[in-house]
Coordinates of C-alpha atoms in Angstrom, one line a residue:
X1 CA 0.0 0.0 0.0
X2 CA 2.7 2.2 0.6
X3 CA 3.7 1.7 -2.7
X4 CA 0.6 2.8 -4.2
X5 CA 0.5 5.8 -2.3
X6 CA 4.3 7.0 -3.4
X7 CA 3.8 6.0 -7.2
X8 CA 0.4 8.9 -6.5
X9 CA 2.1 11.1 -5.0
X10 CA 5.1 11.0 -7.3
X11 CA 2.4 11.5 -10.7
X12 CA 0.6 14.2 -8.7
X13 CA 4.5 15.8 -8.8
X14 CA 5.0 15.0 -12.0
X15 CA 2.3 16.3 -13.4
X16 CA 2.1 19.5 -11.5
X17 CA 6.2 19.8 -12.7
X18 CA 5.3 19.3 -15.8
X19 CA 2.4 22.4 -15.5
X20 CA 5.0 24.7 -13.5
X21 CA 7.4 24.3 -16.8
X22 CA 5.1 24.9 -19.3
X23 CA 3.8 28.5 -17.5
X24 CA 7.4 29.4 -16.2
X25 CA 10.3 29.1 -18.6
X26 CA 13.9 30.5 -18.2
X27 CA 13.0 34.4 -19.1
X28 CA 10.2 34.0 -16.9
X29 CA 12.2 33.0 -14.0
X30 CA 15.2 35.2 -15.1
X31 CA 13.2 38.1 -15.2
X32 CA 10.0 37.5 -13.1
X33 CA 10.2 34.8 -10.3
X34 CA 13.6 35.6 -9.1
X35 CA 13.2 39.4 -9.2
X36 CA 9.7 39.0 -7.1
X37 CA 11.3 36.6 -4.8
X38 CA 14.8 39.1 -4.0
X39 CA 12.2 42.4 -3.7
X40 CA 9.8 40.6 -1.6
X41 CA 12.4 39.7 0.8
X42 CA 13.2 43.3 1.4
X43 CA 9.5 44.5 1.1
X44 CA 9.4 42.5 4.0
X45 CA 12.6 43.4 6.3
X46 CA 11.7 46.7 5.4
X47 CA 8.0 46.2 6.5
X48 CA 9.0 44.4 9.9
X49 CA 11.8 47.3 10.5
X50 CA 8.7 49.8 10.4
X51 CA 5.7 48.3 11.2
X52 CA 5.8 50.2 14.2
X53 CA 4.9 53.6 12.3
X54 CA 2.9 51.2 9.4
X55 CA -0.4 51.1 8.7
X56 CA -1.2 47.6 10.4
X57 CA -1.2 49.5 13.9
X58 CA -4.4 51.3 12.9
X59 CA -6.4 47.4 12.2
X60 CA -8.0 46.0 15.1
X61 CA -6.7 42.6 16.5
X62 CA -9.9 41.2 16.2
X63 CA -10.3 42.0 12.7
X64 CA -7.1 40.1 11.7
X65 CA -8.2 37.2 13.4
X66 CA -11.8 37.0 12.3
X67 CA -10.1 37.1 8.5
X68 CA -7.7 34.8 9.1
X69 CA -10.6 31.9 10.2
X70 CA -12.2 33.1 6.9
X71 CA -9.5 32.7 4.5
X72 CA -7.7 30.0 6.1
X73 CA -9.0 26.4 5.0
X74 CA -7.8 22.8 4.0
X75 CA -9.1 22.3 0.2
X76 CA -9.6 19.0 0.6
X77 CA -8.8 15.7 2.5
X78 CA -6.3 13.7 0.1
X79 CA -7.5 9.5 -0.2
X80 CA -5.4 9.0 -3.2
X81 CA -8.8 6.9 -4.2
X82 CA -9.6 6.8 -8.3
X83 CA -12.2 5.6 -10.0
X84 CA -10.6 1.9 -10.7
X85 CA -10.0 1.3 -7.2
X86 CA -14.1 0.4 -6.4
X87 CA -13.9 -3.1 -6.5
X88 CA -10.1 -3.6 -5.4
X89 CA -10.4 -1.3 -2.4
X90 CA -13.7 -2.4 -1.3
X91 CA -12.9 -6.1 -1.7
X92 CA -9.1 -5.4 0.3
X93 CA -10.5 -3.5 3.2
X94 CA -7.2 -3.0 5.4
X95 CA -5.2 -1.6 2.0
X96 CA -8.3 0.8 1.8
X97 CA -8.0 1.6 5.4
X98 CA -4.4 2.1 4.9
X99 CA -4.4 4.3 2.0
X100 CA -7.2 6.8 3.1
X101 CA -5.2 7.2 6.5
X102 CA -2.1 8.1 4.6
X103 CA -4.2 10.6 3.0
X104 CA -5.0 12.1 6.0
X105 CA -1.7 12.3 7.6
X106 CA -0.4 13.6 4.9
X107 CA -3.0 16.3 4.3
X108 CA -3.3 17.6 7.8
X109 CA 1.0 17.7 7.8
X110 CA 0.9 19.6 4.7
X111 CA -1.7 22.1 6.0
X112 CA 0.3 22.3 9.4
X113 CA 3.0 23.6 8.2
X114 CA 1.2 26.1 5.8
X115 CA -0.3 27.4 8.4
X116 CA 2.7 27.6 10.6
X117 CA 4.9 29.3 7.9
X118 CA 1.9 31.8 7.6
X119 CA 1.6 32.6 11.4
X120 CA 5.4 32.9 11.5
X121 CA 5.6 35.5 8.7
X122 CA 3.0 37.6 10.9
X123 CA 4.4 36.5 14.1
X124 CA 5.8 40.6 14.3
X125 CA 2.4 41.8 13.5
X126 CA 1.2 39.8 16.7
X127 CA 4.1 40.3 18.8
X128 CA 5.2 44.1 18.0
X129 CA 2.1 45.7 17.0
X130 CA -1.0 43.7 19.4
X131 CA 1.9 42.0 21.8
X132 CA 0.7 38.9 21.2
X133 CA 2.7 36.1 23.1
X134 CA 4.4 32.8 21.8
X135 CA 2.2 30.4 23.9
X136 CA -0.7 32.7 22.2
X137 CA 0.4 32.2 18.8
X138 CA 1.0 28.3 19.3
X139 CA -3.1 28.5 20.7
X140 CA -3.9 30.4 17.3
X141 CA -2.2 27.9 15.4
X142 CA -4.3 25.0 17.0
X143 CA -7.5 27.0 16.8
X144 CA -7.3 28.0 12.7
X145 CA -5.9 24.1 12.3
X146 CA -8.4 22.5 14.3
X147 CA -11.2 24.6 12.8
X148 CA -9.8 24.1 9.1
X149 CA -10.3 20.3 10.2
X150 CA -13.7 20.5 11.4
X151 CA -14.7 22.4 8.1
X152 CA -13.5 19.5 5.8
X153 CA -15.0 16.8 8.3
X154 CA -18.5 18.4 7.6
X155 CA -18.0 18.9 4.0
X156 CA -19.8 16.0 2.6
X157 CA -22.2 15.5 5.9
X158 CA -23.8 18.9 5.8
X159 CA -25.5 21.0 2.9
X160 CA -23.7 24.0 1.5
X161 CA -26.5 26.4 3.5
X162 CA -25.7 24.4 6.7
X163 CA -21.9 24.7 5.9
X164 CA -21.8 28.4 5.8
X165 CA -23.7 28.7 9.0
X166 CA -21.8 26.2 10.8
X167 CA -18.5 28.2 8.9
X168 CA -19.6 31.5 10.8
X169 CA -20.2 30.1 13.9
X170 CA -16.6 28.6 14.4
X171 CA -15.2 31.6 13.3
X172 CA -17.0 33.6 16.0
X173 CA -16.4 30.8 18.4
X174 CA -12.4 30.8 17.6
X175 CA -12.3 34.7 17.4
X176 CA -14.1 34.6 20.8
X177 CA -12.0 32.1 22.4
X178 CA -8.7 33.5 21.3
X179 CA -9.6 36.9 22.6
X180 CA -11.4 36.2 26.0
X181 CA -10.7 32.6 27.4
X182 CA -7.7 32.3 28.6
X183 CA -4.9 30.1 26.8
X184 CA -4.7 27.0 28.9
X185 CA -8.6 26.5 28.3
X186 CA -8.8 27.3 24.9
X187 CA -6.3 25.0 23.9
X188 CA -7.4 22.3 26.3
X189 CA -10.7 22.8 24.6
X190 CA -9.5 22.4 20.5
X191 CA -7.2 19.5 21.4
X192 CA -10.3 17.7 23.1
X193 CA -12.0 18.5 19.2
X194 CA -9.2 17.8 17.4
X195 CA -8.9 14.0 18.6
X196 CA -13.1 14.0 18.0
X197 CA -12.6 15.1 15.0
X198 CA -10.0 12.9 14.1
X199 CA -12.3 9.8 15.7
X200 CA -14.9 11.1 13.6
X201 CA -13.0 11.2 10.5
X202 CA -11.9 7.8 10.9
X203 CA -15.4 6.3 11.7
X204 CA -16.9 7.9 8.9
X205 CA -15.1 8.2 6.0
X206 CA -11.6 6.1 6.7
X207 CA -13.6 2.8 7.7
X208 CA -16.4 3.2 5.5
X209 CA -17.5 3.3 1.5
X210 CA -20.5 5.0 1.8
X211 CA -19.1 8.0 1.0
X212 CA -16.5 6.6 -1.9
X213 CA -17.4 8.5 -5.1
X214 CA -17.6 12.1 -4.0
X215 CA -13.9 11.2 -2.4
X216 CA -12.5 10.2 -5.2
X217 CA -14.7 13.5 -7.2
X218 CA -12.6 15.6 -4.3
X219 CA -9.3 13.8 -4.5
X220 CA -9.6 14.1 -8.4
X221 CA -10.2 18.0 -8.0
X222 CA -7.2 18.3 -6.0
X223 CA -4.9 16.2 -8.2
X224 CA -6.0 19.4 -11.1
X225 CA -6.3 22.1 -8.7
X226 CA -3.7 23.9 -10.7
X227 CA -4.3 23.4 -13.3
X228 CA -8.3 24.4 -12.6
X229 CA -6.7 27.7 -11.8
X230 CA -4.7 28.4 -14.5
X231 CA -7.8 27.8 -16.8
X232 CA -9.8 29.6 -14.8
X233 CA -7.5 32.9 -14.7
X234 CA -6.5 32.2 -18.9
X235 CA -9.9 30.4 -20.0
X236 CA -7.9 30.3 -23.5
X237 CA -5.0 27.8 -22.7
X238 CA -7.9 24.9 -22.3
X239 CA -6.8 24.1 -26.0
X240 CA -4.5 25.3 -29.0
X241 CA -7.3 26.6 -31.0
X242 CA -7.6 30.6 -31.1
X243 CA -11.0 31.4 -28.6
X244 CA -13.9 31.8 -30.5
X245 CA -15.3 35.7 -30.4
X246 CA -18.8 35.4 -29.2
X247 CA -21.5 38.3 -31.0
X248 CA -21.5 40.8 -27.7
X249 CA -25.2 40.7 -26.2
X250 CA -24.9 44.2 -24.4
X251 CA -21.3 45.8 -24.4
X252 CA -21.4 47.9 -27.7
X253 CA -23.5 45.7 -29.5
X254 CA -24.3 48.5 -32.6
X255 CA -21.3 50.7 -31.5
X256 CA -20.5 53.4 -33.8
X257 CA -16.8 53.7 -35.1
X258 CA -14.1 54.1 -32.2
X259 CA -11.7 56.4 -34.7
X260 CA -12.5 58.7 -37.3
X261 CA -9.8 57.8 -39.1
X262 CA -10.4 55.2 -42.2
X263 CA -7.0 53.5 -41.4
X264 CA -7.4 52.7 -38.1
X265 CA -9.7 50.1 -38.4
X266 CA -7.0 47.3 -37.2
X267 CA -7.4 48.9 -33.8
X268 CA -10.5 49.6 -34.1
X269 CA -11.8 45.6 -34.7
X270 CA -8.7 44.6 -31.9
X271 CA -10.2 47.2 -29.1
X272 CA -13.4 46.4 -29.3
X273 CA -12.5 42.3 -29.3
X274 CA -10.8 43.6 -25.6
X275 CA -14.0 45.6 -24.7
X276 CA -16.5 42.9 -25.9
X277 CA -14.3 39.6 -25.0
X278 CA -14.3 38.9 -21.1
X279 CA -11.3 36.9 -20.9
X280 CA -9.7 39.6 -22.2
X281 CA -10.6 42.6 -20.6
X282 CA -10.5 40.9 -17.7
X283 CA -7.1 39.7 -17.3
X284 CA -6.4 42.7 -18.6
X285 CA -7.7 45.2 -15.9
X286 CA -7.0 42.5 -13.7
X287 CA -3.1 42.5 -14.2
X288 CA -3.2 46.1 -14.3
X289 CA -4.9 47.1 -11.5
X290 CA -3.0 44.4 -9.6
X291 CA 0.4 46.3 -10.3
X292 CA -1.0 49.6 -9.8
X293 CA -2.2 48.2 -5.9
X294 CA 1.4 46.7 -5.5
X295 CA 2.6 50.0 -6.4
X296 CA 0.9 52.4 -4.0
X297 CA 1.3 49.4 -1.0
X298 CA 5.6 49.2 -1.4
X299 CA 7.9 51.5 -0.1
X300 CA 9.3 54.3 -2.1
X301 CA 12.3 53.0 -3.1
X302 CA 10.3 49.5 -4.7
X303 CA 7.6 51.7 -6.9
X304 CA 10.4 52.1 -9.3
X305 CA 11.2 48.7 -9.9
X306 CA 7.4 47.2 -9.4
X307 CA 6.7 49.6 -12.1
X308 CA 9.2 48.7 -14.5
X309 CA 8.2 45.2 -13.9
X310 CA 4.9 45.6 -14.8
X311 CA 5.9 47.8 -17.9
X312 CA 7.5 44.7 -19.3
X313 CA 5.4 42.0 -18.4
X314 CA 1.8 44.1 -19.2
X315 CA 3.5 44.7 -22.8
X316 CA 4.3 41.2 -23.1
X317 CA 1.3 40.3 -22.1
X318 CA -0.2 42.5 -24.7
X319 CA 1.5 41.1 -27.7
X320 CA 0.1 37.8 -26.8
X321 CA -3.3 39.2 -26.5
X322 CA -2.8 41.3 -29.9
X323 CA -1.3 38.5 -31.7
X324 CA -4.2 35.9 -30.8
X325 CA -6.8 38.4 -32.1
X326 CA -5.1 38.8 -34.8
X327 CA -4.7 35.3 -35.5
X328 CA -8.5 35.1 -35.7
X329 CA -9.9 33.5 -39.2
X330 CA -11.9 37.1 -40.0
X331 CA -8.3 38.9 -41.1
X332 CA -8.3 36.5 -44.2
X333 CA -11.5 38.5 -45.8
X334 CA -9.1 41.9 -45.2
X335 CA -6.2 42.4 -47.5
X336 CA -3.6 43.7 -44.7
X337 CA -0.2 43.8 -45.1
X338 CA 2.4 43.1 -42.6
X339 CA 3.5 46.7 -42.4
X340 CA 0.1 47.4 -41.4
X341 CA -0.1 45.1 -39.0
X342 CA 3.2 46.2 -37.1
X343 CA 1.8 50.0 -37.3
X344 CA -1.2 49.1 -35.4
X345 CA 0.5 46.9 -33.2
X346 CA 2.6 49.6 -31.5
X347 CA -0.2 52.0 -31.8
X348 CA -2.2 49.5 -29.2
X349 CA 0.5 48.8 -27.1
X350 CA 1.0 53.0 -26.7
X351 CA -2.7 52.7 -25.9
X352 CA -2.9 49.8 -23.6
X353 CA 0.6 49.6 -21.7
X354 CA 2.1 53.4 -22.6
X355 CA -0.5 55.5 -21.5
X356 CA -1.4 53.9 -18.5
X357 CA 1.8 53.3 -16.8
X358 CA 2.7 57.2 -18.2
X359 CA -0.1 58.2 -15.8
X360 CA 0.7 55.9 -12.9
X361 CA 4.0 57.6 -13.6
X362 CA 3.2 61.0 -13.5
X363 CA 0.7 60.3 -10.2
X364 CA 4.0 58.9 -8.7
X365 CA 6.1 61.6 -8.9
X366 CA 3.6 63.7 -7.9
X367 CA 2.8 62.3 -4.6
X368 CA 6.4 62.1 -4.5
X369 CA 6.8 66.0 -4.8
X370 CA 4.0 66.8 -2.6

């Protein structure tokens, strides 16, 4: 059994490898990942240096840890389980048994040490800013991991209405808790519902089949969680074929002409694809405004470099967008040259990447001066 589980987990790597390399090749992480990675080390030293004076001393304690019982979860409980392991499984209870509670362990570790990683990057927050204690912090952790637990136990017991009310109440039970009973009772009380939990779990879902298809629907959904993202943030990449251009029901649907001028109707067709086209005018504002927010949040000294960062990557970004619009079947009924099409092409990156980081420029310098 353990075998199974390490030849799973070793495709679940390969295949989530395999996704990394096709998003992130060498100018990528020459000129994206490790850039990101070196500033956001000293976004941060620079942020715990003066987060006395910051903005996090004007957010209430309670408000941080209300959101972080919101936004902290587990996705999922892994099993490993797949469709062709009905009759095996079932028939070999103990390698069933086996497998699912590897799952578990594995799952809850994983999640662990998430969650620890997270609450030690905001350890300074607690400490300096709300003078939260270590012992306090260690009671956090077991209240968000122990809650995160409970969530996925009553995922497939409970209806989604009954999961968001039971949702709010542990987070205004853990927020409550942490705040107002002391540590030692707290804690005593999440470890006794950590080991239910775990009890439960077992009884329930380790020891049992009843419950066998929608865990191998949730394992299944976990082994392509990526990759569910990516499509859901480029809709486009779920095949090689260019996106088909749906007729707009609403957004300029008997538009008048964009430009008076006659040859301008290269941008005219490719601006009102962006407009009419939510994939992408969407990805589009959302990169944008992204970097703007990651601009007005970093220090003085970053805006520069987040800004030239964004320059290049919202232009290349850009050209993809331009080029797969233009790669659309409807430019074979126009007789356009190549020239043409390499005039309009700078004339919409002036538009869409120019312009707007001229005018976060400008802002910049301004606030700067002032």
């Amino acid at each position: 059994m353990t075998n199974i589980v390490q030849q799973r987990r070793k495709l679940e790597r390969s295949h989530n490898f395999k996704l990394l390399a096709s998003i992130v090749d060498w100018t990528v992480a020459l000129y994206v990942v490790v850039p990101a990675i070196v500033i956001g080390f000293f976004l941060y030293k620079d942020f715990i240096l003066n987060i006395s004076t910051s903005w996090v001393i004007h957010i209430p304690l309670v408000f941080i840890i209300v959101l972080l019982f919101l936004i902290t979860r587990i996705e999922t409980i892994r099993t490993y389980l797949q469709r062709a392991d009905h009759l095996f499984l079932i028939q070999n209870r103990k390698q069933m048994v086996r497998l699912k509670q590897a799952g578990l362990y594995w799952s809850l570790s994983m999640h662990l040490i998430l969650l620890g990683s997270g609450l030690a990057l905001l350890a300074p927050i607690f400490i300096i800013v709300y003078h939260v204690t270590v012992l306090e912090l260690l009671s956090l952790l077991l209240l968000l991991f122990t809650t995160n637990f409970m969530k996925v136990v009553l995922q497939l017991k409970l209806r989604k209405w009954q999961q968001l009310v039971s949702n709010i109440f542990m987070c205004i039970l853990g927020t409550i808790c942490f705040l107002y009973v002391p540590t030692i009772i707290t804690s005593l009380i999440y470890l006794i519902l950590l080991v239910y939990c775990t009890s439960f779990y077992n009884k329930h879902y380790v020891y049992i089949t009843k419950f066998f298809d929608q865990q191998v629907e949730l394992d299944q959904a976990a082994f392509y969680k990526w990759q569910s993202l990516l499509f859901q943030i480029a809709p486009e990449l779920r095949s090689q074929l260019v996106p088909t251009l749906k007729k707009p029901r609403l957004l300029w649907k008997n538009s008048k002409r964009m430009f008076r001028r006659s040859d301008y109707f290269i941008e005219e067709l490719v601006c009102k694809t962006m407009l009419r086209q939510k994939q992408y005018r969407l990805g589009y504002l959302r990169f944008l405004l992204s970097g703007i927010g990651l601009i007005i949040i970093v220090p003085a000294w970053a805006k520069m470099i987040i800004l030239g960062i964004l320059y290049f990557t919202l232009r290349s970004m850009m050209q993809s967008v331009i080029q797969q619009i233009l790669e659309h079947k409807i430019w074979s009924i126009f007789q356009v040259s190549n020239e043409q099409f390499q005039t309009a092409n700078k004339r919409l990156l002036k538009g869409f990447v120019d312009l707007p980081l001229l005018c976060v420029l400008i802002i910049f310098i301004i606030s700067l001066v002032n």
